[in-house]
Coordinates of C-alpha atoms in Angstrom, one line a residue:
X1 CA 0.3 23.1 -18.4
X2 CA -3.4 22.7 -19.2
X3 CA -6.2 21.7 -16.8
X4 CA -5.7 18.0 -17.4
X5 CA -2.0 18.1 -16.5
X6 CA -2.6 20.2 -13.4
X7 CA -5.5 17.9 -12.3
X8 CA -3.3 14.9 -12.8
X9 CA -0.4 16.5 -10.8
X10 CA -2.8 17.2 -7.9
X11 CA -4.3 13.7 -7.8
X12 CA -0.8 12.1 -8.1
X13 CA 0.7 14.1 -5.3
X14 CA -2.2 13.5 -2.9
X15 CA -2.6 9.9 -3.8
X16 CA 1.1 9.0 -3.4
X17 CA 1.1 10.9 -0.1
X18 CA -2.0 9.2 1.2
X19 CA -0.6 5.8 0.2
X20 CA 2.3 6.2 2.6
X21 CA -0.2 5.5 5.4
X22 CA -2.5 2.9 3.9
X23 CA -0.1 -0.1 3.7
X24 CA 1.4 0.8 7.1
X25 CA -2.0 0.8 8.7
X26 CA -2.8 -2.6 7.2
X27 CA 0.5 -4.2 8.1
X28 CA 0.9 -2.7 11.5
X29 CA -2.6 -3.5 12.6
X30 CA -1.8 -7.2 12.0
X31 CA 1.5 -7.1 13.9
X32 CA -0.1 -5.3 16.9
X33 CA -2.8 -8.0 17.0
X34 CA -0.2 -10.7 16.9
X35 CA 1.8 -9.2 19.8
X36 CA -1.3 -8.8 21.9
X37 CA -2.3 -12.4 21.1
X38 CA 1.2 -13.5 22.2
X39 CA 0.8 -11.7 25.5
X40 CA -2.5 -13.5 26.1
X41 CA -1.1 -16.9 25.3
X42 CA 2.2 -16.5 27.2
X43 CA 1.4 -14.0 29.9
X44 CA 4.8 -12.4 29.3
X45 CA 4.9 -8.7 30.1
X46 CA 7.3 -7.9 27.2
X47 CA 4.6 -8.7 24.7
X48 CA 2.1 -6.4 26.5
X49 CA 4.7 -3.6 26.5
X50 CA 5.4 -4.2 22.8
X51 CA 1.6 -4.1 22.1
X52 CA 1.2 -0.7 23.9
X53 CA 4.3 0.7 22.1
X54 CA 3.5 -0.3 18.5
X55 CA -0.2 0.3 19.1
X56 CA 0.5 4.0 19.8
X57 CA 2.4 4.3 16.5
X58 CA -0.3 2.5 14.7
X59 CA -2.9 5.0 16.0
X60 CA -0.9 8.0 14.9
X61 CA -0.6 6.6 11.4
X62 CA -4.3 5.6 11.3
X63 CA -5.4 9.1 12.2
X64 CA -3.2 10.7 9.5
X65 CA -4.4 8.2 6.9
X66 CA -8.0 9.3 7.6
X67 CA -7.1 13.0 7.2
X68 CA -5.3 12.6 3.9
X69 CA -7.8 10.1 2.5
X70 CA -10.8 12.5 2.8
X71 CA -9.2 14.8 0.1
X72 CA -9.2 11.9 -2.3
X73 CA -13.0 11.7 -2.3
X74 CA -13.4 15.5 -2.8
X75 CA -11.2 15.5 -5.9
X76 CA -13.6 13.5 -7.9
X77 CA -16.1 16.3 -7.7
X78 CA -13.6 19.2 -7.8
X79 CA -11.3 18.3 -10.7
X80 CA -12.8 15.2 -12.3
X81 CA -16.6 15.9 -12.5
X82 CA -16.9 14.5 -16.1
X83 CA -15.3 11.3 -14.9
X84 CA -17.6 11.2 -11.9
X85 CA -20.6 11.8 -14.0
X86 CA -19.6 9.0 -16.4
X87 CA -18.7 6.3 -13.9
X88 CA -20.4 7.4 -10.7
X89 CA -23.0 4.6 -10.9
X90 CA -20.2 2.0 -10.9
X91 CA -17.3 3.7 -9.1
X92 CA -19.4 5.0 -6.3
X93 CA -20.8 1.6 -5.3
X94 CA -17.6 0.0 -3.8
X95 CA -16.5 3.3 -2.3
X96 CA -19.8 3.7 -0.6
X97 CA -19.7 0.2 0.8
X98 CA -16.1 0.8 2.0
X99 CA -17.2 3.9 3.9
X100 CA -20.5 2.5 5.3
X101 CA -19.2 -1.0 6.2
X102 CA -15.5 -1.4 6.3
X103 CA -14.5 2.0 7.7
X104 CA -17.4 1.8 10.2
X105 CA -16.1 -1.5 11.4
X106 CA -12.5 -0.2 11.7
X107 CA -13.4 3.0 13.6
X108 CA -15.9 1.3 15.9
X109 CA -13.7 -1.5 17.1
X110 CA -10.6 0.7 17.1
X111 CA -12.4 2.9 19.6
X112 CA -13.3 -0.2 21.7
X113 CA -9.6 -1.2 21.6
X114 CA -8.3 2.2 22.6
X115 CA -10.7 2.8 25.5
X116 CA -11.3 -0.8 26.5
X117 CA -8.0 -1.8 28.1
X118 CA -9.3 -1.8 31.6
X119 CA -13.0 -2.3 30.8
X120 CA -13.2 -5.3 28.5
X121 CA -12.3 -8.9 29.0
X122 CA -8.8 -9.5 27.7
X123 CA -9.8 -11.9 25.0
X124 CA -12.6 -9.6 23.8
X125 CA -10.2 -6.7 23.8
X126 CA -7.8 -8.7 21.7
X127 CA -10.6 -9.6 19.3
X128 CA -11.2 -5.9 18.8
X129 CA -7.8 -5.3 17.2
X130 CA -8.2 -8.4 15.0
X131 CA -11.5 -7.0 13.8
X132 CA -9.8 -3.7 13.1
X133 CA -7.3 -5.5 10.9
X134 CA -10.1 -7.3 9.1
X135 CA -11.7 -4.0 8.5
X136 CA -8.6 -2.6 6.9
X137 CA -8.5 -5.6 4.6
X138 CA -12.2 -5.0 3.6
X139 CA -11.5 -1.3 3.0
X140 CA -8.6 -2.2 0.8
X141 CA -10.7 -4.8 -1.1
X142 CA -13.5 -2.4 -2.0
X143 CA -11.2 0.5 -2.9
X144 CA -9.1 -1.8 -5.1
X145 CA -12.3 -3.1 -6.7
X146 CA -13.0 0.4 -7.9
X147 CA -9.4 0.9 -9.1
X148 CA -9.4 -2.5 -10.8
X149 CA -12.5 -1.5 -12.7
X150 CA -10.6 1.4 -14.1
X151 CA -7.9 -0.9 -15.2
X152 CA -10.2 -3.6 -16.7
X153 CA -13.9 -2.4 -16.8
X154 CA -16.5 -5.2 -16.5
X155 CA -20.1 -5.6 -15.4
X156 CA -21.4 -2.5 -17.1
X157 CA -23.1 -1.1 -20.1
X158 CA -23.2 2.4 -21.7
X159 CA -26.6 4.1 -21.5
X160 CA -27.4 5.4 -25.0
X161 CA -29.5 8.4 -23.8
X162 CA -27.3 9.7 -21.0
X163 CA -23.9 8.4 -22.3
X164 CA -23.1 7.2 -18.8
X165 CA -21.7 3.9 -17.7
X166 CA -24.4 1.9 -15.9
X167 CA -23.7 -1.0 -13.5
X168 CA -25.2 -4.3 -14.6
X169 CA -23.3 -6.8 -12.5
X170 CA -21.8 -5.7 -9.1
X171 CA -20.4 -9.2 -8.4
X172 CA -18.4 -9.0 -11.7
X173 CA -16.9 -5.8 -10.4
X174 CA -16.0 -7.4 -7.1
X175 CA -14.5 -10.5 -8.7
X176 CA -12.8 -8.7 -11.6
X177 CA -9.7 -10.7 -12.7
X178 CA -7.6 -7.6 -12.2
X179 CA -8.9 -7.3 -8.7
X180 CA -8.1 -10.9 -7.8
X181 CA -4.4 -10.4 -8.5
X182 CA -4.1 -6.7 -7.4
X183 CA -5.6 -7.3 -3.9
X184 CA -3.2 -10.0 -2.7
X185 CA -0.3 -8.2 -4.3
X186 CA -1.2 -5.0 -2.4
X187 CA -1.9 -6.8 0.9
X188 CA 1.4 -8.7 0.9
X189 CA 3.2 -5.5 0.1
X190 CA 1.4 -3.9 3.1
X191 CA 2.7 -6.7 5.4
X192 CA 6.2 -6.0 4.1
X193 CA 5.7 -2.3 4.9
X194 CA 4.5 -3.0 8.4
X195 CA 7.3 -5.5 8.9
X196 CA 10.1 -3.2 7.7
X197 CA 8.7 -0.3 9.8
X198 CA 8.8 -2.4 12.9
X199 CA 12.2 -3.8 12.0
X200 CA 13.7 -0.3 11.4
X201 CA 12.4 1.2 14.7
X202 CA 13.5 -1.9 16.6
X203 CA 16.9 -1.7 15.1
X204 CA 17.3 1.9 16.3
X205 CA 16.6 0.9 19.9
X206 CA 18.7 -2.3 19.7
X207 CA 21.7 -0.3 18.4
X208 CA 21.5 1.5 21.8
X209 CA 20.9 -1.7 23.7
X210 CA 17.6 -0.2 25.0
X211 CA 14.6 -2.4 26.0
X212 CA 16.2 -5.4 24.3
X213 CA 13.6 -7.7 25.9
X214 CA 10.9 -5.9 24.0
X215 CA 12.6 -5.0 20.7
X216 CA 14.4 -8.3 20.0
X217 CA 11.2 -10.3 19.7
X218 CA 9.6 -7.3 17.8
X219 CA 12.5 -7.4 15.4
X220 CA 12.3 -11.1 14.9
X221 CA 8.5 -11.0 14.3
X222 CA 9.0 -8.2 11.9
X223 CA 11.6 -10.0 9.9
X224 CA 9.7 -13.2 9.7
X225 CA 6.6 -11.4 8.5
X226 CA 8.6 -9.4 6.0
X227 CA 10.4 -12.5 4.6
X228 CA 7.1 -14.4 4.2
X229 CA 5.3 -11.4 2.7
X230 CA 8.2 -10.7 0.3
X231 CA 7.7 -14.2 -1.2
X232 CA 4.0 -13.4 -1.5
X233 CA 4.7 -10.1 -3.2
X234 CA 6.9 -11.9 -5.8
X235 CA 4.3 -14.6 -6.5
X236 CA 1.3 -12.3 -6.7
X237 CA 3.4 -9.8 -8.8
X238 CA 4.1 -12.6 -11.3
X239 CA 0.4 -13.3 -11.6
X240 CA -0.4 -9.6 -11.9
X241 CA 2.2 -9.2 -14.7
X242 CA 0.6 -12.0 -16.8
X243 CA -2.9 -10.5 -16.3
X244 CA -1.5 -7.0 -17.2
X245 CA 0.1 -8.4 -20.4
X246 CA -3.2 -9.8 -21.5
X247 CA -5.4 -6.8 -20.6
X248 CA -3.0 -3.8 -21.1
X249 CA -0.2 -4.9 -23.5
X250 CA 1.0 -1.3 -23.8
X251 CA 1.7 -1.1 -20.1
X252 CA 3.9 -4.2 -20.2
X253 CA 5.7 -3.0 -23.3
X254 CA 6.3 0.4 -21.6
X255 CA 7.5 -1.3 -18.4
X256 CA 10.3 -3.0 -20.5
X257 CA 10.8 -0.1 -23.0
X258 CA 10.2 -2.8 -25.6
X259 CA 9.6 -1.0 -28.9
X260 CA 9.6 -3.9 -31.2
X261 CA 7.7 -7.2 -30.7
X262 CA 10.0 -10.1 -29.6
X263 CA 9.7 -13.8 -29.4
X264 CA 11.3 -14.8 -27.2
X265 CA 11.6 -11.5 -25.3
X266 CA 14.5 -10.4 -23.2
X267 CA 14.2 -8.7 -19.8
X268 CA 15.9 -5.3 -19.8
X269 CA 18.2 -4.7 -16.8
X270 CA 18.8 -1.2 -18.1
X271 CA 17.7 0.6 -21.2
X272 CA 18.7 4.1 -22.4
X273 CA 16.4 5.7 -25.0
X274 CA 16.0 8.9 -26.9
X275 CA 14.8 12.0 -25.0
X276 CA 11.3 11.7 -26.5
X277 CA 11.1 8.0 -25.5
X278 CA 10.5 6.9 -29.1
X279 CA 13.6 4.7 -29.6
X280 CA 16.1 2.6 -27.7
X281 CA 19.7 3.6 -27.9
X282 CA 21.4 1.1 -25.5
X283 CA 20.3 -1.8 -23.4
X284 CA 21.5 -4.6 -21.2
X285 CA 19.2 -7.6 -21.4
X286 CA 18.7 -11.1 -20.0
X287 CA 17.4 -13.5 -22.7
X288 CA 13.9 -15.0 -22.4
X289 CA 13.1 -13.7 -19.0
X290 CA 10.5 -11.2 -20.1
X291 CA 8.7 -13.9 -22.1
X292 CA 8.3 -15.9 -18.9
X293 CA 7.2 -12.9 -16.8
X294 CA 4.6 -11.9 -19.4
X295 CA 3.3 -15.2 -20.8
X296 CA 4.5 -18.0 -18.4
X297 CA 6.7 -19.6 -21.1
X298 CA 10.3 -18.8 -22.0
X299 CA 9.5 -18.6 -25.7
X300 CA 6.3 -16.5 -25.5
X301 CA 5.7 -13.5 -27.7
X302 CA 5.6 -10.0 -26.1
X303 CA 4.1 -7.2 -28.2
X304 CA 6.3 -4.1 -28.6
X305 CA 5.2 -0.5 -28.2
X306 CA 5.1 0.3 -31.9
X307 CA 2.9 -2.7 -32.7
X308 CA 0.5 -2.1 -29.7
X309 CA 0.3 1.6 -30.8
X310 CA -0.8 0.6 -34.3
X311 CA -3.3 -2.0 -32.9
X312 CA -4.9 0.5 -30.5
X313 CA -5.1 3.2 -33.2
X314 CA -7.0 0.7 -35.4
X315 CA -9.3 -0.1 -32.5
X316 CA -9.9 3.2 -30.8
X317 CA -9.1 5.7 -33.5
X318 CA -6.1 8.1 -34.2
X319 CA -4.1 9.2 -31.1
X320 CA -1.1 8.5 -29.0
X321 CA -1.7 5.5 -26.8
X322 CA 1.7 5.4 -25.2
X323 CA 2.3 6.3 -21.6
X324 CA 5.4 8.2 -20.5
X325 CA 7.9 5.4 -21.3
X326 CA 10.8 6.5 -19.0
X327 CA 8.5 6.9 -16.0
X328 CA 6.9 3.5 -16.6
X329 CA 10.3 1.8 -17.2
X330 CA 12.1 3.1 -14.1
X331 CA 9.2 2.9 -11.7
X332 CA 8.7 -0.7 -12.6
X333 CA 12.4 -1.4 -11.9
X334 CA 12.3 0.6 -8.6
X335 CA 9.3 -1.5 -7.5
X336 CA 10.9 -4.8 -8.4
X337 CA 14.3 -3.9 -7.1
X338 CA 13.0 -2.7 -3.7
X339 CA 11.0 -5.9 -3.4
X340 CA 14.1 -8.0 -3.9
X341 CA 16.1 -5.8 -1.5
X342 CA 13.6 -6.0 1.3
X343 CA 13.5 -9.8 1.0
X344 CA 17.3 -9.9 1.2
X345 CA 17.4 -7.6 4.2
X346 CA 14.8 -9.7 6.1
X347 CA 16.6 -13.0 5.4
X348 CA 19.9 -11.5 6.4
X349 CA 18.4 -10.2 9.6
X350 CA 16.9 -13.5 10.5
X351 CA 20.3 -15.2 9.9
X352 CA 22.0 -12.7 12.2
X353 CA 19.4 -13.2 15.0
X354 CA 19.5 -17.0 14.9
X355 CA 20.0 -18.9 18.2
X356 CA 19.2 -15.9 20.3
X357 CA 22.0 -13.8 19.0
X358 CA 22.1 -10.0 18.9
X359 CA 24.5 -8.5 16.3
X360 CA 27.3 -6.3 17.7
X361 CA 28.3 -4.6 14.4
X362 CA 26.7 -1.1 14.4
X363 CA 26.3 -1.2 10.6
X364 CA 23.8 -4.0 10.9
X365 CA 21.4 -1.7 12.8
X366 CA 22.1 1.3 10.5
X367 CA 21.1 -0.8 7.5
X368 CA 18.0 -1.9 9.4
X369 CA 17.0 1.7 10.2
X370 CA 17.6 2.8 6.6
X371 CA 15.7 -0.2 5.2
X372 CA 12.6 1.3 6.9
X373 CA 12.2 3.6 3.8
X374 CA 12.4 0.8 1.3
X375 CA 8.7 -0.4 1.2
X376 CA 7.4 3.2 1.0
X377 CA 9.6 3.8 -2.0
X378 CA 8.5 0.6 -3.6
X379 CA 4.8 1.2 -2.9
X380 CA 5.0 4.7 -4.4
X381 CA 6.8 3.4 -7.5
X382 CA 4.3 0.6 -7.9
X383 CA 1.3 3.0 -7.8
X384 CA 2.9 5.5 -10.1
X385 CA 3.6 2.7 -12.6
X386 CA 0.1 1.3 -12.3
X387 CA -1.7 4.6 -12.8
X388 CA 0.6 6.3 -15.3
X389 CA 1.1 3.1 -17.3
X390 CA -2.6 3.1 -18.0
X391 CA -2.5 6.5 -19.7
X392 CA -4.0 8.0 -21.8
X393 CA -7.0 6.3 -20.2
X394 CA -8.8 7.0 -17.0
X395 CA -11.0 3.9 -17.6
X396 CA -9.0 1.7 -19.9
X397 CA -10.5 1.5 -23.4
X398 CA -13.6 3.4 -22.4
X399 CA -12.9 6.9 -21.1
X400 CA -9.7 9.0 -21.8
X401 CA -8.2 11.2 -19.1
X402 CA -8.5 14.2 -21.3
X403 CA -12.3 13.7 -21.3
X404 CA -12.5 13.2 -17.5
X405 CA -11.5 16.6 -16.2
X406 CA -14.0 19.2 -14.9
X407 CA -14.9 21.5 -17.8
X408 CA -15.8 24.5 -15.6
X409 CA -12.6 24.7 -13.6
X410 CA -9.9 27.0 -14.9
X411 CA -6.2 26.1 -14.9
X412 CA -5.6 29.0 -12.5
X413 CA -8.1 27.6 -10.0
X414 CA -6.6 24.1 -10.3
X415 CA -3.1 25.5 -9.9
X416 CA -4.1 27.3 -6.7
X417 CA -5.6 24.0 -5.5
X418 CA -2.4 22.1 -6.2
X419 CA -0.2 24.6 -4.4
X420 CA -2.5 24.8 -1.4
X421 CA -3.0 21.1 -1.0
X422 CA 0.7 20.4 -1.5
X423 CA 1.6 22.9 1.2
X424 CA -1.0 21.5 3.5
X425 CA 0.3 18.0 3.0
X426 CA 3.8 19.2 3.6
X427 CA 2.7 20.5 7.0
X428 CA 0.9 17.2 7.7
X429 CA 4.1 15.3 6.8
X430 CA 6.1 17.4 9.3
X431 CA 3.5 16.7 12.0
X432 CA 3.4 13.0 11.2
X433 CA 7.2 12.7 11.1
X434 CA 7.5 14.6 14.4
X435 CA 4.9 12.5 16.2
X436 CA 6.3 9.2 14.9
X437 CA 9.8 10.2 15.9
X438 CA 8.8 11.4 19.3
X439 CA 6.9 8.3 20.3
X440 CA 9.2 5.9 18.5
X441 CA 12.2 7.3 20.4
X442 CA 10.3 7.3 23.7
X443 CA 10.3 3.5 23.7
X444 CA 7.8 1.2 25.3
X445 CA 6.1 1.7 28.7
X446 CA 7.8 0.2 31.7
X447 CA 6.4 -2.9 33.4
X448 CA 5.0 -0.8 36.2
X449 CA 3.1 1.2 33.7
X450 CA 1.4 -1.7 32.0
X451 CA 0.8 -4.1 34.9
X452 CA -2.5 -3.6 36.8
X453 CA -2.4 -2.2 40.3
X454 CA -2.1 -4.6 43.3
X455 CA -5.3 -6.1 44.6
X456 CA -7.5 -3.7 46.6
X457 CA -8.5 -4.5 50.2
X458 CA -12.0 -3.5 49.1
X459 CA -13.2 -6.6 47.2
X460 CA -16.4 -4.9 46.2
X461 CA -14.5 -2.3 44.1
X462 CA -15.7 -2.9 40.5
X463 CA -12.7 -1.1 39.0
X464 CA -10.3 -3.4 40.8
X465 CA -12.2 -6.5 39.8
X466 CA -12.1 -5.4 36.1
X467 CA -8.4 -4.7 36.3
X468 CA -7.7 -8.1 37.8
X469 CA -9.9 -9.9 35.4
X470 CA -8.1 -8.2 32.5
X471 CA -4.7 -9.0 33.8
X472 CA -5.3 -12.6 34.5

């Protein structure tokens, strides 16, 4: 492999690993905030116990997300210096705002939430975790703005002297049409991730009939959020598919392994092609569905790979403008299939929990636990499809990936970096899994642990006053 291939491997490994934590942070922060709000509104101790339990798992995940995310920033200077030099004026702006504003808000109010249990007014303490959740949304928005600019560059010009991209309209970058569909799709997927995580852990405890007063409401909340968010994922994904067809027709053609232009176009349930990905051998298709997904009409035209390749050669010059077709095709199906499966699991779970029931069949809980992995698989497949489907461009239509890599870094140095970071991330994965399993199995704190101490005889004791004020 050359430097470009190795650099892409490194960025792909670290990005996919980091994205395990991002959607869970977003989704779980909202669920923890909802549980604490439920405790404030009802006064029921089970919600306070649930808040403490899920809050601890949220904090572990948040910390690991920070550690793995830092490496992402460094890679732009390590392996992608030509890319950074070309787009730094544009790409750096939303990332800087994310760090200075959104992450600052997250970390500050998360600290207040962690250490303010017996020091802050109850409503103010609850507001802190809601602000943390808003901070995660802001972080996602600014980061996705940068990524969306790579998918559909707007609000810039090329400086003739330096050859660099120069920002001309920051508002255009923030309101990029790609961003306006990518953000809600990513956030709804994050709610699915948080919901299925909570559902899986709750199912594990309920299978053992442990702390049912805490985990049954947790499971019901998780399934409701997952079901609603799954609908949102489907709707926003449909919008995103139509925008993608308009802006990156090759990506849509690759997602369907559609080699020849069709009108109307059929949706491929399964396609088997040649080893080099140049030709279809066998396929099972549903008529007209692809036309609707791509254009919004059942008789719309969808450009095939061969026609798009010819058009892009005419526009950008000689070259191969096709991504890896099998990877794009199968990751698209994994993403869609997982989304449908999570929706089905959540709806089935809500049906089984109706009227206060608690299923007795152990397989119900086993499926619930196994389903915990589904959104992580779907999220990874979605990002792999999004990024690899854009190839050979790092900035679509403007800068190729082959022209983005650091010229002064040798393949050997990059290979050492890949091996080192992959080993480091493997260690972090073991630590993360160990901590999550340890505290997930431990269960929620008891009522005695979460309730404030009895009133003190010394009414002048400020600590007792704060504890009573928080409790009531």
